[in-house]
Amino acid sequence: MGKNKDKASANADADTKSKKRDDELTSSDKKKVAEQASEKAAKVKAKAEKAPAKKKGSATKASSKPATEAAKKAKKDEAVKAAKKVGKDKSTKKSKKSKKSKKKHKAQLSDFTSALKVTPGFSLADLDASSTPAFDGDQKKAEKLMRKTGEELADLQERLYASERHPDGRSVLLVVQGMDTSGKGGIMRHVIGSIDPQGVELTSFKAPTKEEQAHPFLWRIRNALPKPGYIGVFDRSQYEDVLIVRVHDLVSRPVWMRRYGQINAFEESTVAKNTTIIKVMLHIDADEQKARLAERLDNPEKFYKFNPGDLKERAYWPEYQDAYQAVLERTSTDIAPWFVVPANNKWYARLAVQQLLLEHLRSLDLTWPEATFDVEEQKAALAQL
């Protein structure tokens, strides 16, 4: 029985040790399991935290995509606007440049007086009859300029006409010379015809009458000089007496040679009486004259302009050119210079003559005359009527 008790006691001790060992193992295992669980939990937590972060990042990325596209679109729109602005600026700049160019072009439409004036050394043979001195435009621009300056020309003519009542009133004499078909008639219609006819005195000189032949050659010229306030226009002039008479030997050489000096003296005395003289030669070349004569023969509406005598005169073309050269050399003076207008282009010739007339009228510094009566007194008298 004692042995059994000892055995039981031994067994009990063994069980106690075994239980203690089991308890220790269980605690260790539990601790290990707890650690593993803790690690697993940490991993899960980390994974869980990582997963939301990723989603958040995806959301940010997703939300940033439209923003990026919007930014790109905005940038593109901005670039388009910038391009348009540059284009507009270039267009504006080009427009300004174009306007500036036009202004510059307009500035060149002046000073026909200097461009066409005969100066020492001038050679008619060297002048291109198709050139357009002082003007680089075309027919359309020339006609537009004539219309534009026509108003000023009319105003100046009226101021000139208003000086008629004054003893020292001024007058203007426009002398137009040129070969047959040079365009003298066109000047009369398009230039002189555009101003008030009541202030114009037009004289066409043809072969002298018997009465005129009975007087010195300048007699009929002096009788046709414009009165104060008027614009006198000579279609041909005293210069026929040193042109046609020279070419056809109608008078002796000593006679027509003296006439240059007589003409200069006559013009000097005329200018001294407040008459401004503008002498114009319309210059065409031989080919242009032939073309214009042919046009008259081809068009029934222009038969009236043709004269068989024109063909006879054309045969003397070289002699007439020499005669004109002598006239220009001997009678172009400071007080009454010649202006040679290239006239192959009719539109240019008309513009040039109009501008010469306009520039000379401007130089007169014309003003409206003062009243020769008491203005207030006349107003009071009018109010009583």
Short mmCIF file of C-alpha atoms in Angstrom, two decimals, residues 55 65 118 187 191 193 226 298 306 321 324 334 347 361 371:
data_model
loop_
_atom_site.label_atom_id
_atom_site.label_comp_id
_atom_site.label_asym_id
_atom_site.label_seq_id
_atom_site.Cartn_x
_atom_site.Cartn_y
_atom_site.Cartn_z
CA LYS A 55 -7.15 53.39 -54.52
CA LYS A 65 -6.42 62.99 -66.13
CA VAL A 118 12.33 123.24 -118.90
CA ILE A 187 -7.17 119.30 -122.25
CA VAL A 191 -9.34 120.20 -117.58
CA GLY A 193 -14.21 122.03 -119.03
CA PRO A 226 -7.42 137.54 -120.08
CA ASP A 298 -10.85 103.75 -138.65
CA PHE A 306 -9.15 114.13 -139.40
CA GLN A 321 11.03 118.86 -133.49
CA TYR A 324 10.19 123.20 -130.83
CA ASP A 334 12.31 132.66 -115.22
CA TRP A 347 -4.83 110.54 -118.92
CA LEU A 361 -3.13 129.15 -108.49
CA ALA A 371 -16.17 144.45 -98.85
#
